[in-house]
Coordinates of C-alpha atoms in Angstrom, one line a residue:
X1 CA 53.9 68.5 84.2
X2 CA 50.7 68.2 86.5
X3 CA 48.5 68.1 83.2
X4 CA 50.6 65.3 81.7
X5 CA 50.4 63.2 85.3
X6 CA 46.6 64.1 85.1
X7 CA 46.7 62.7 81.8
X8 CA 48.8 59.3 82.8
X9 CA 46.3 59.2 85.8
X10 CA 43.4 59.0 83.8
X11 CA 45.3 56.6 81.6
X12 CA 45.8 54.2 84.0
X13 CA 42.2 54.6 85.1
X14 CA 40.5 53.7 81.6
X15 CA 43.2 50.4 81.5
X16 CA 41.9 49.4 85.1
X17 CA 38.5 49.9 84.6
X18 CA 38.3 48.4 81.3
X19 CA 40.3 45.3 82.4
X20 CA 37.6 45.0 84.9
X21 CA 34.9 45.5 82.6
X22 CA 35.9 42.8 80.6
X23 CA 36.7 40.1 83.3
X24 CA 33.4 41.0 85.4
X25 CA 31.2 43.1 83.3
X26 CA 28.0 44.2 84.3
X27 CA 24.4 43.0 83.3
X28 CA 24.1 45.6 80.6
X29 CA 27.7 45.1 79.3
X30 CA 27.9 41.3 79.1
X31 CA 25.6 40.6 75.9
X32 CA 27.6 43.5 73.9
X33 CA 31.0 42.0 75.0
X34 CA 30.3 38.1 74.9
X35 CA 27.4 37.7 73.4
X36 CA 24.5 35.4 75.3
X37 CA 26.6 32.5 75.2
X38 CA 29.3 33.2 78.3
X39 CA 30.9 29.7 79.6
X40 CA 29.8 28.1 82.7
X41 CA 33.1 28.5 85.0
X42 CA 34.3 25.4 86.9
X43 CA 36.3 26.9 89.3
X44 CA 35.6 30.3 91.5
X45 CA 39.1 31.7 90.5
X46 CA 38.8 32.1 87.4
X47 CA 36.4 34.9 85.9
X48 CA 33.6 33.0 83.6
X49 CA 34.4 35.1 80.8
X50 CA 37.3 33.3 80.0
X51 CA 37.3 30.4 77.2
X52 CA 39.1 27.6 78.9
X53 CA 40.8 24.7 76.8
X54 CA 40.1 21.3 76.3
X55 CA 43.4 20.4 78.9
X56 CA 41.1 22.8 81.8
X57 CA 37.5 22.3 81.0
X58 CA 37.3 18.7 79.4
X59 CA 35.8 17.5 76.2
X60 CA 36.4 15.7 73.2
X61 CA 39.6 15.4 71.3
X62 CA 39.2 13.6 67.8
X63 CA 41.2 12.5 65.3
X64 CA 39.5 11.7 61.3
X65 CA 40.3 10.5 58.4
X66 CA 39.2 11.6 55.2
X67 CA 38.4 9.0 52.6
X68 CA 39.9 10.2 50.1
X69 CA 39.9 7.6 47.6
X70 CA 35.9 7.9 48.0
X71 CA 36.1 11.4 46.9
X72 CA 37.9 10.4 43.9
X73 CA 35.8 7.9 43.3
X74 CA 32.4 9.7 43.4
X75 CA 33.9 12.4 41.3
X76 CA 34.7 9.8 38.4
X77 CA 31.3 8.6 39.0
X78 CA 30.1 12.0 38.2
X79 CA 32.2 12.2 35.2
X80 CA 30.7 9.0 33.8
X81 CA 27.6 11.1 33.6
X82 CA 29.4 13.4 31.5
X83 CA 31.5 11.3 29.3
X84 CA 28.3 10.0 28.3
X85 CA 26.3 13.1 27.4
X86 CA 29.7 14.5 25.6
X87 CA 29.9 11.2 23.0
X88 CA 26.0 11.8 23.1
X89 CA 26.0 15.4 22.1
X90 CA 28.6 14.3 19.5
X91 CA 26.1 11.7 17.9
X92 CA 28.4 8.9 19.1
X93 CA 26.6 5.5 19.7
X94 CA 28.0 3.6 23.0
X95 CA 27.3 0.1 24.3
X96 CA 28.8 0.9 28.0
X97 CA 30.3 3.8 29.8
X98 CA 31.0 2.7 33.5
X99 CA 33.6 3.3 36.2
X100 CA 36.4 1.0 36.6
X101 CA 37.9 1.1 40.0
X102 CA 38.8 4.5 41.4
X103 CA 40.1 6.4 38.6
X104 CA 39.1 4.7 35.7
X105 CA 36.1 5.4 32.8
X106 CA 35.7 2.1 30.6
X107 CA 34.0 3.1 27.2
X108 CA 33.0 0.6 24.5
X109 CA 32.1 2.4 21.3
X110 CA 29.1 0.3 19.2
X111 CA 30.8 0.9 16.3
X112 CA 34.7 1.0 15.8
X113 CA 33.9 3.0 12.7
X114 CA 33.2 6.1 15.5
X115 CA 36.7 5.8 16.7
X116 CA 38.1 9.0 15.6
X117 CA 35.4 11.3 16.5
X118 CA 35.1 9.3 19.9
X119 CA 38.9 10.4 20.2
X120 CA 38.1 13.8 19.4
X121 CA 35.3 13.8 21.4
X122 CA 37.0 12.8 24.6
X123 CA 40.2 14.9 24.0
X124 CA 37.7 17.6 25.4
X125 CA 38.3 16.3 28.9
X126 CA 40.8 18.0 29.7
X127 CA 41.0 16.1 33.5
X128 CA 41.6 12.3 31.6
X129 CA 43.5 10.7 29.3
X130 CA 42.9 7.7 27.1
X131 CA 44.6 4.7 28.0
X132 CA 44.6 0.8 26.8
X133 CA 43.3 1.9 23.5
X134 CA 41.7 -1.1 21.3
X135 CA 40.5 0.7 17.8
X136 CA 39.3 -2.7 16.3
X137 CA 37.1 -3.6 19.7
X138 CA 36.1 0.4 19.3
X139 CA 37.0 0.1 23.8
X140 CA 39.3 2.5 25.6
X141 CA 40.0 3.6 29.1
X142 CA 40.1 6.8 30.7
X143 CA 41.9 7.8 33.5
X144 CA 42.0 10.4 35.0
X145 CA 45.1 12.4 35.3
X146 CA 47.6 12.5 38.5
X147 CA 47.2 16.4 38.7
X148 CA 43.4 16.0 39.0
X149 CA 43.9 13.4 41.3
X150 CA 45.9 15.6 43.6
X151 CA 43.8 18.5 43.0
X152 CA 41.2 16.6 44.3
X153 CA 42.9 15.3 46.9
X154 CA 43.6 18.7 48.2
X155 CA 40.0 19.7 47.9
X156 CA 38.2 17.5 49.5
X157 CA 40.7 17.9 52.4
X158 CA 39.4 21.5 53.0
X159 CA 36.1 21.1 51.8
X160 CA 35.9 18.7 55.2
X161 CA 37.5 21.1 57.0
X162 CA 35.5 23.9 56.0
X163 CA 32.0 21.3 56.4
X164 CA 33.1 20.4 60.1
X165 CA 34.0 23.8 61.0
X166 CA 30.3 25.1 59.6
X167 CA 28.7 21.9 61.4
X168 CA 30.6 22.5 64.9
X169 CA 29.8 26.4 64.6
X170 CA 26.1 26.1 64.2
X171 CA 26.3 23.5 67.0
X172 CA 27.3 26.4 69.5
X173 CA 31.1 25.2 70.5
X174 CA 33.0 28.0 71.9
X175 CA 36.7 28.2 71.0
X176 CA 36.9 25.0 68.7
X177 CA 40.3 23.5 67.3
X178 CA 40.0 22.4 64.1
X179 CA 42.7 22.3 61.5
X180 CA 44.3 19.2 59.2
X181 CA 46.9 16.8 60.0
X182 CA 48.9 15.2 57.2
X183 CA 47.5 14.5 53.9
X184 CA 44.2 13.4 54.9
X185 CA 43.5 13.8 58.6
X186 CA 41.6 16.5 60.6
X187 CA 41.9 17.3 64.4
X188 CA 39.0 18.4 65.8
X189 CA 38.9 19.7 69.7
X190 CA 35.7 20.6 71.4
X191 CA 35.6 22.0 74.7
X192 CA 33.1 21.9 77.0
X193 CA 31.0 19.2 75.2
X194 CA 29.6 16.7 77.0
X195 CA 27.7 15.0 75.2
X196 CA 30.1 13.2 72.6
X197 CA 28.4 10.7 70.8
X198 CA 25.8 13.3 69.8
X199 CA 28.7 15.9 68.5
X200 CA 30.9 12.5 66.5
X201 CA 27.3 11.8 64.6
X202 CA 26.7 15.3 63.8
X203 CA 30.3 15.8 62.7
X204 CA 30.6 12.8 61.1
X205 CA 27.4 12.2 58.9
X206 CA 28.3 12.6 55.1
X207 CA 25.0 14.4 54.7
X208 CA 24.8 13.2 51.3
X209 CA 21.2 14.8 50.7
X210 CA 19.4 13.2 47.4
X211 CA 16.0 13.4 45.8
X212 CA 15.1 10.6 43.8
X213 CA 11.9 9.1 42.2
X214 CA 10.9 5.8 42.9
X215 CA 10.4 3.6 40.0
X216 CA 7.3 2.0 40.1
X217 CA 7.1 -0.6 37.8
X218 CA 10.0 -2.3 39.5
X219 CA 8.7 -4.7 42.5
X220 CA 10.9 -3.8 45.9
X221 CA 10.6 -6.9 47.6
X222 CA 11.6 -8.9 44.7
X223 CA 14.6 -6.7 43.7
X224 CA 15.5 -7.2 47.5
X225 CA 14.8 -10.9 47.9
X226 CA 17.0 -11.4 44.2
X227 CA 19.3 -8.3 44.3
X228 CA 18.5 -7.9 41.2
X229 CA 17.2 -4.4 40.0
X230 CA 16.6 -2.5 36.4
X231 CA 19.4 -1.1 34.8
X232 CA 19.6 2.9 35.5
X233 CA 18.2 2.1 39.1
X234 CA 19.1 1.0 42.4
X235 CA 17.6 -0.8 45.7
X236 CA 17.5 2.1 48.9
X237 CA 16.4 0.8 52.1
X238 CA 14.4 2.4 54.3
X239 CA 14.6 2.1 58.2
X240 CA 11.2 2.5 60.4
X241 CA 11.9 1.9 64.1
X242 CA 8.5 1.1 65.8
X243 CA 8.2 4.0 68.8
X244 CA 6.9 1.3 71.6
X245 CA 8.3 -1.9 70.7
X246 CA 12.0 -0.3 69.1
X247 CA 11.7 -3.0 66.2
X248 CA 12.7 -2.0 63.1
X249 CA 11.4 -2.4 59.8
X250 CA 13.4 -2.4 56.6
X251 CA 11.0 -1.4 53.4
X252 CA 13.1 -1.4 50.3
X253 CA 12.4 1.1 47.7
X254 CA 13.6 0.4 43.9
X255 CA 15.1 4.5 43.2
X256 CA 16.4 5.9 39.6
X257 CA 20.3 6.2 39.9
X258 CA 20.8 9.6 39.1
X259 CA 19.3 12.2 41.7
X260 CA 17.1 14.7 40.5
X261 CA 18.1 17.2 43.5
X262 CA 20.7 17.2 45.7
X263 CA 21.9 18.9 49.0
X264 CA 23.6 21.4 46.7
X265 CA 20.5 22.9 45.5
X266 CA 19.1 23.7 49.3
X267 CA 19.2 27.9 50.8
X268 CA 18.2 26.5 54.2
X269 CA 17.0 23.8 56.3
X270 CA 15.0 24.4 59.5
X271 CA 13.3 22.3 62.5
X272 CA 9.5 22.8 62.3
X273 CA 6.9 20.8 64.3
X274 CA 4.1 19.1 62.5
X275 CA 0.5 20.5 63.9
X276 CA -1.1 17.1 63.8
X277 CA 1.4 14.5 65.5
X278 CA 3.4 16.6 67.5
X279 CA 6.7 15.4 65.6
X280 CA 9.5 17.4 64.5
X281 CA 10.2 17.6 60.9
X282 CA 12.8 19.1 59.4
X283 CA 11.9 21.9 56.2
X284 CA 14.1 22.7 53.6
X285 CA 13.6 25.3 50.8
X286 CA 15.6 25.1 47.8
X287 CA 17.8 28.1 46.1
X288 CA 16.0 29.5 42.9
X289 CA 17.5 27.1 40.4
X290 CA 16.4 24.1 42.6
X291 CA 12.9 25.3 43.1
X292 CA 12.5 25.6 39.5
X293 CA 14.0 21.8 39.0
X294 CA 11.5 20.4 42.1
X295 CA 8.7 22.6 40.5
X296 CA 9.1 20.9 37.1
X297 CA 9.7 17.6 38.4
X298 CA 6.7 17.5 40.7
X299 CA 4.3 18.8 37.8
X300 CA 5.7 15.8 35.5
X301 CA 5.4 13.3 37.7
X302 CA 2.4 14.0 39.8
X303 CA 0.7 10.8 41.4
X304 CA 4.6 9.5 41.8
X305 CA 6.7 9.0 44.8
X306 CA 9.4 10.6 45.2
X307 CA 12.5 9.5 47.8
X308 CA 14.1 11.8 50.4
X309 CA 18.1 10.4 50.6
X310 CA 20.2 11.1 53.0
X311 CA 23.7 9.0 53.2
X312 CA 22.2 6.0 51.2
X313 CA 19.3 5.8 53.3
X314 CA 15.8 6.7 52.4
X315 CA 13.6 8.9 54.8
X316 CA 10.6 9.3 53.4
X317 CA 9.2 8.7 49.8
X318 CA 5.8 10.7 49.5
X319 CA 3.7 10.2 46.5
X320 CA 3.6 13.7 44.8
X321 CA -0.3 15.0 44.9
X322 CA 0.3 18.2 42.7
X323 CA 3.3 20.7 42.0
X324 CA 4.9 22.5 44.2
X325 CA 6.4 26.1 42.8
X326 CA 7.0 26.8 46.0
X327 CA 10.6 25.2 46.3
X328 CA 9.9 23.9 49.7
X329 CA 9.8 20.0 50.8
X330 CA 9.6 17.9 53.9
X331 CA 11.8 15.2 55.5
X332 CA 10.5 13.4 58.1
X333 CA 11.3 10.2 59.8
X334 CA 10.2 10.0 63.2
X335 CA 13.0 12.4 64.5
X336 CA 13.4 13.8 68.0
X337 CA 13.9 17.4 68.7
X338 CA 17.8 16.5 69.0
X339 CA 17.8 14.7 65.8
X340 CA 15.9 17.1 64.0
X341 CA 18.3 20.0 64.5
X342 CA 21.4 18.0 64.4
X343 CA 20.1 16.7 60.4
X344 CA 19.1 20.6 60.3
X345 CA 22.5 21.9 61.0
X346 CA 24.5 19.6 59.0
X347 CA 21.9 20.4 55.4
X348 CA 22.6 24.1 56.0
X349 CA 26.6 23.3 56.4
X350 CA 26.6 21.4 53.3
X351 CA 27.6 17.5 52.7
X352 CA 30.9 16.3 53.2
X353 CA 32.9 15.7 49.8
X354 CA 33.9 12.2 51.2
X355 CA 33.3 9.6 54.4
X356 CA 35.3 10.3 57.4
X357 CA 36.3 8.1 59.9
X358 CA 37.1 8.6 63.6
X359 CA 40.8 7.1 63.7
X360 CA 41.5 8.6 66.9
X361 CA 39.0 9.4 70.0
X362 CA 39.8 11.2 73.7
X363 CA 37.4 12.3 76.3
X364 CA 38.7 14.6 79.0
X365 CA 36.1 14.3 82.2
X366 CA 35.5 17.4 84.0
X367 CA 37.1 16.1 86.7
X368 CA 40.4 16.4 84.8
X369 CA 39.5 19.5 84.1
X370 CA 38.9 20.7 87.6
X371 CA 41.9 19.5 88.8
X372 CA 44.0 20.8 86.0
X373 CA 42.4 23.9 86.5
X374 CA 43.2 24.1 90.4
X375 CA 47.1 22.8 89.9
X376 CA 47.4 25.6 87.6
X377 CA 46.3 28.7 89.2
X378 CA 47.8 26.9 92.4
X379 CA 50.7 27.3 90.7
X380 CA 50.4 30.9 89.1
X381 CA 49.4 32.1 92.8
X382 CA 53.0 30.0 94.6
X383 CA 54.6 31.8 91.9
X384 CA 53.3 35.6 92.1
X385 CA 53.7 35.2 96.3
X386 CA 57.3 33.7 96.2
X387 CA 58.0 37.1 94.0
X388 CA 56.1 39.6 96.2
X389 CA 57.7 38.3 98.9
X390 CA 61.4 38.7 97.1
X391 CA 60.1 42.1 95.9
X392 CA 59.1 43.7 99.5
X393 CA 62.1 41.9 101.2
X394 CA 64.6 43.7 98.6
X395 CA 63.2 46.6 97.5
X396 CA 60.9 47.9 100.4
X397 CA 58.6 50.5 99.2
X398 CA 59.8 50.5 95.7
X399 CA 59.1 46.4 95.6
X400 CA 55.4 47.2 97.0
X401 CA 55.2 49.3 93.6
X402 CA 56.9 46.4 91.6
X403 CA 53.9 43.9 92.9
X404 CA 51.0 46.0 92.6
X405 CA 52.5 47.2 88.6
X406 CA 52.7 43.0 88.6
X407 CA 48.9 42.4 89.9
X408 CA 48.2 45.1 87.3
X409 CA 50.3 42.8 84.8
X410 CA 47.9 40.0 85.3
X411 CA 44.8 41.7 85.2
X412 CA 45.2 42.9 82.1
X413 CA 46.6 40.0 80.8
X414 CA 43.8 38.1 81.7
X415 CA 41.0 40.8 80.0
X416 CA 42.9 41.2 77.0
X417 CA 42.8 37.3 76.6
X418 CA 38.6 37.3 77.5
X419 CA 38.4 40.6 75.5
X420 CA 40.2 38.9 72.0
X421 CA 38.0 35.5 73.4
X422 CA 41.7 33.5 73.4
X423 CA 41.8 30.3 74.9
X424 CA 43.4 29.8 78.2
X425 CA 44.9 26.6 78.3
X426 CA 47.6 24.5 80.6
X427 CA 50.1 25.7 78.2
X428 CA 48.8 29.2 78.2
X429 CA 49.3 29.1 82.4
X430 CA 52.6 28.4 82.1
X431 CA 53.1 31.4 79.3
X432 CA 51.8 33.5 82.4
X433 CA 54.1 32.6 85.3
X434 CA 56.9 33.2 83.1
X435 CA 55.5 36.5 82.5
X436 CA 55.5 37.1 86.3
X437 CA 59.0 36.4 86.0
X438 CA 59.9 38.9 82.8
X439 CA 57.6 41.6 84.4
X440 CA 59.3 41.4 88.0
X441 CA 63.1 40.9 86.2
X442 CA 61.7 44.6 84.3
X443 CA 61.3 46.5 87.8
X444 CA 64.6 44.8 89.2
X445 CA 66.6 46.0 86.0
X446 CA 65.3 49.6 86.9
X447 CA 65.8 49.5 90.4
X448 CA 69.3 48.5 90.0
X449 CA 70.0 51.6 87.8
X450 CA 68.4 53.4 90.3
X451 CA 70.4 52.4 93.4
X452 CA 73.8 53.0 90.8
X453 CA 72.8 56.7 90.3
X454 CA 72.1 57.2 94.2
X455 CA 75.2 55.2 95.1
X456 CA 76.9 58.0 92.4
X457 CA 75.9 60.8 94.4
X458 CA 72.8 61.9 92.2
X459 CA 69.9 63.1 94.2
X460 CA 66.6 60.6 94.7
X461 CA 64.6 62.7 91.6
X462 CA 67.8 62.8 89.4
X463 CA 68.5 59.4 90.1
X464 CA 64.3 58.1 89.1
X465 CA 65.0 60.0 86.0
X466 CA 68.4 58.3 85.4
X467 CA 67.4 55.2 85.9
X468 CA 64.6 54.6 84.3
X469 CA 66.5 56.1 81.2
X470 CA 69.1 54.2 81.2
X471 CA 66.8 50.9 81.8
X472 CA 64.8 52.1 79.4
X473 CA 66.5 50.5 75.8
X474 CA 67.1 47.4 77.1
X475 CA 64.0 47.2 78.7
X476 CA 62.9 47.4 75.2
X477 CA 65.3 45.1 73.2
X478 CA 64.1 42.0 75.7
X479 CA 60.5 42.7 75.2
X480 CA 61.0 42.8 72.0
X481 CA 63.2 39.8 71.7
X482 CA 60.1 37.6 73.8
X483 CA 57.8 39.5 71.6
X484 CA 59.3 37.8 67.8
X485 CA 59.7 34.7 69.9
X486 CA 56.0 34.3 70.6
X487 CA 55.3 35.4 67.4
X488 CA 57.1 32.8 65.8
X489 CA 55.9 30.4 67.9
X490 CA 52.2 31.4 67.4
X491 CA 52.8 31.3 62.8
X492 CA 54.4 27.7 63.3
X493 CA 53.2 26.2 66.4
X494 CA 49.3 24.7 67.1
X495 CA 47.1 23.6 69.7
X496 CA 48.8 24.7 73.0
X497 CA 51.8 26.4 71.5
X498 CA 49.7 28.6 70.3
X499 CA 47.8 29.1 73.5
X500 CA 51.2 29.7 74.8
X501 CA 52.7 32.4 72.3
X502 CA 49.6 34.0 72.8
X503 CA 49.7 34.6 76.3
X504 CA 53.4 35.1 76.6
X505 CA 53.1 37.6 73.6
X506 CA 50.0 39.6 75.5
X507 CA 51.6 39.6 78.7
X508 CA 54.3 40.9 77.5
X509 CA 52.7 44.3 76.2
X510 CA 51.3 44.4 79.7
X511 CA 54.4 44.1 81.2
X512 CA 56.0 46.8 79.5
X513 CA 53.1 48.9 80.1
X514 CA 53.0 48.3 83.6
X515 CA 56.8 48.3 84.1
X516 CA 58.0 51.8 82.5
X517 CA 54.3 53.5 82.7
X518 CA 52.6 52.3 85.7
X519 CA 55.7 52.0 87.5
X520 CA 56.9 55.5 86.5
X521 CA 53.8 57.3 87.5
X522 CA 53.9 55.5 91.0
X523 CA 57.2 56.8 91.7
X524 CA 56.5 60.3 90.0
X525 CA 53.2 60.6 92.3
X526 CA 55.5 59.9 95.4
X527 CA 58.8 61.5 94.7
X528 CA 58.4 64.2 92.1
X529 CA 56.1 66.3 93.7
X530 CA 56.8 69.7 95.0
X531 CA 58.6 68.8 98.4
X532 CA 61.6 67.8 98.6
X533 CA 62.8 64.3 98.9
X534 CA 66.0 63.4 101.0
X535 CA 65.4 59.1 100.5
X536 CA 63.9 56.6 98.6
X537 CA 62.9 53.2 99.8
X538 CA 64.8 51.3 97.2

């Protein structure tokens, strides 16, 4: 018996002292529990290890849309690409392949006497279909089929989700909310960012990284002034902001189509600063396949330009001197250090499949927060007196157990929620009170059953042991009832109903540990020892 209380002791002990490890751990624990990165705290009561929500610390709260027809749209431009090389690989002669509309290939055949291997050929695609066939024009249409369409649909749906939750990771958010909405939205919560105009660009930039050569024989300021450029090509613009006046300067650039490299090509992208002018530059080093493709390309086209494409836009077009096997290229642009890594971040996160758009935009203030903060642990605090209070008025000695098993309650409630780095929200507060509530309804339950046995004559250890067993299953059953609620509210619930199952679902595993093990060890220390007890404060 004393080595099993020795044991319950120690127990206890480890649970306290942990607890407080992970709500105020020392200098040489903090980096191995949290990381560098622990939270500023805006309010005293509230340990800084905690991740607070966007409802307590402010922050941004957006709503995007995914453009999906866009996605669809680039894909079938893709395909065009290979509709083309298919009839070419077949020997097939065409007069036009283009993209009609969203879903749509147009193909005119130069001879109709090529229909039926154009048919054959084509059947190959599995994704389209022909439609509005015209055998003695040698011209059909294909579409592409309503599964691919959805597939796509779906994709490009959790490719941006995936891209956003790279971006917002790499740009140091702690305890982010992202997840989709509907067919084609995406809600994104950041807490604790305060600069939101910075975190919408960085989130929202398509990052559509290109590499394309300039074609020289075409005049730019022509093709501009007449919109009128070579077939295979297009007219890029490119923006230069001068540093002291802020005029900028638009020099057009006539580009081949097709990119030669793309974003998808890239192992990293980094933020280097150039030796001469002091400007940051951003470096990116292509995977092995790439470097091969820019190691080619720059030996074939030396004395050429070559443009640097990001979203449409060109940032640079620098006339290539000699090859470079090394894989490695340069975009400059006249960035600042902020700019630098954000364009950094968002290369090594990968492009987005398709445009978003910000349909829906919130900005808690810190002030909000504060305040939210304060009502809330206001709140918690009116609560856990008005049931100390109850419990010392009631139960005496046996109610000053009940509240310190309940201050044991919350403190590991609170450093199991640092310790799995949950997020305490308004929602989550209120998940607490009402496990103040359970915890303290626990101790009552056994306190009854305790006062029954002594009011049936049992003596004051008989009646602890009584009571506690008898308590005992249906102590269980509830906590377990709560237990499958929270549990079920955390798999179909989001945001703050999550927040909420999650602290109702923790505190109520500290609440049956405090209840039947803390509580029962009190009451063993004081009435189960060798001397004999006449009373019980109950």
């Amino acid at each position: 018996m004393r080595r099993q209380l020795g044991l319950r002791i120690a127990i206890v002990a480890v649970v306290i002292l942990g607890s407080l490890a992970y709500l105020y751990p020392p200098p040489f624990l903090r980096t191995w529990l949290y990381g560098s990165a622990v939270p500023a705290r805006p309010h005293v009561l509230l340990p800084s290890t905690l991740n607070l929500g966007l409802d307590l610390q402010g922050g941004i709260h957006l709503v995007l849309g995914v453009d999906l027809d866009k996605a669809i749209e680039s894909q079938t431009e893709r395909a065009v690409s290979s509709v083309r090389g298919t009839l070419d690989k077949k020997g097939i002669a065409v007069t036009r392949v283009q993209r009609r509309g969203t879903t749509d290939i147009e193909v005119q055949l130069a001879s109709p006497q090529s229909w039926g291997a154009a048919q054959t050929a084509v059947s190959e695609l599995a994704n389209f279909e022909v439609k509005e066939p015209d055998q003695a024009a040698g011209r059909f249409v294909l579409a592409m089929r309503a599964r691919e369409v959805s597939t796509l649909k779906d994709l490009s749906v959790r490719q941006a989700l995936e891209t956003i939750r790279n971006r917002v990771d790499q740009f140091g958010v702690a305890e982010p909310s992202i997840q989709q909405q509907g067919e084609n939205r995406i809600l994104v919560q950041l807490p604790g960012v305060q600069e939101p105009e910075r975190a919408k660009a960085l989130i929202g930039k398509t990052a559509l990284l290109e590499f394309k050569l300039v074609d020289e024989r075409a005049d730019p300021e022509r093709a501009a002034r007449e919109n009128v450029v070579p077939e295979g090509d297009e007219l890029l613009i490119q923006r230069r902001v001068d540093k002291q006046t802020r005029e900028e300067r638009r020099i057009p650039y006539v580009v081949g189509k097709k990119a030669v490299l793309t974003g998808a090509d890239l192992s990293t992208a980094r933020v280097s600063i150039d030796q001469n002018t002091g400007e940051p530059y951003v470096s990116v080093e292509f995977n092995p396949a790439g470097a091969r493709v820019f190691s080619e390309l720059t030996e074939a086209s030396v004395g050429k330009r070559l443009a640097i494409v990001l979203d449409g836009n060109v940032h640079s077009a620098p006339v290539i001197r000699e090859r470079i096997p090394s894989g490695q290229a340069q975009i400059t642009g006249g960035f600042t250090a902020e700019e630098a890594t954000d364009l950094a971040i968002v290369l090594r996160a990968g492009a987005l499949p398709a445009p978003v758009q910000v349909l829906e935009e919130r900005t808690v203030g810190p002030s909000l927060g504060v305040d939210s903060i304060q009502r809330g642990v206001w709140s918690t605090i009116a609560a856990a007196a008005s049931v100390v209070v109850f419990m010392l008025i009631f139960y005496r000695l046996s109610g000053l157990i009940a509240n310190l098993a309940l201050g044991l309650n919350l403190l590991i409630l609170l450093a199991a929620m640092a310790g799995f780095h949950a997020t305490l929200t308004l929602p989550g507060i209120a998940g607490i009170v009402l496990t103040i509530g359970m915890a303290v309804d626990t101790n009552i339950l056994i306190f009854e059953r305790i006062r029954e046995e002594l009011r049936a004559g049992k003596t004051v250890r008989a009646a602890i042991d009584a009571g506690f067993a008898r308590a005992f299953r249906t102590v269980i059953d509830t906590h377990v009832t709560v237990l499958v609620s929270a549990a079920i509210l955390y798999e179909f619930g989001t945001g703050p109903v999550k927040g909420f199952a999650v602290s109702l679902a923790i505190g109520i595993l500290a609440s049956l540990f405090t209840a039947v093990f803390f509580t029962r060890l009190i009451f063993d220390l004081i009435y189960m020892g060798p001397r004999r007890i006449e009373s019980i404060s109950i």
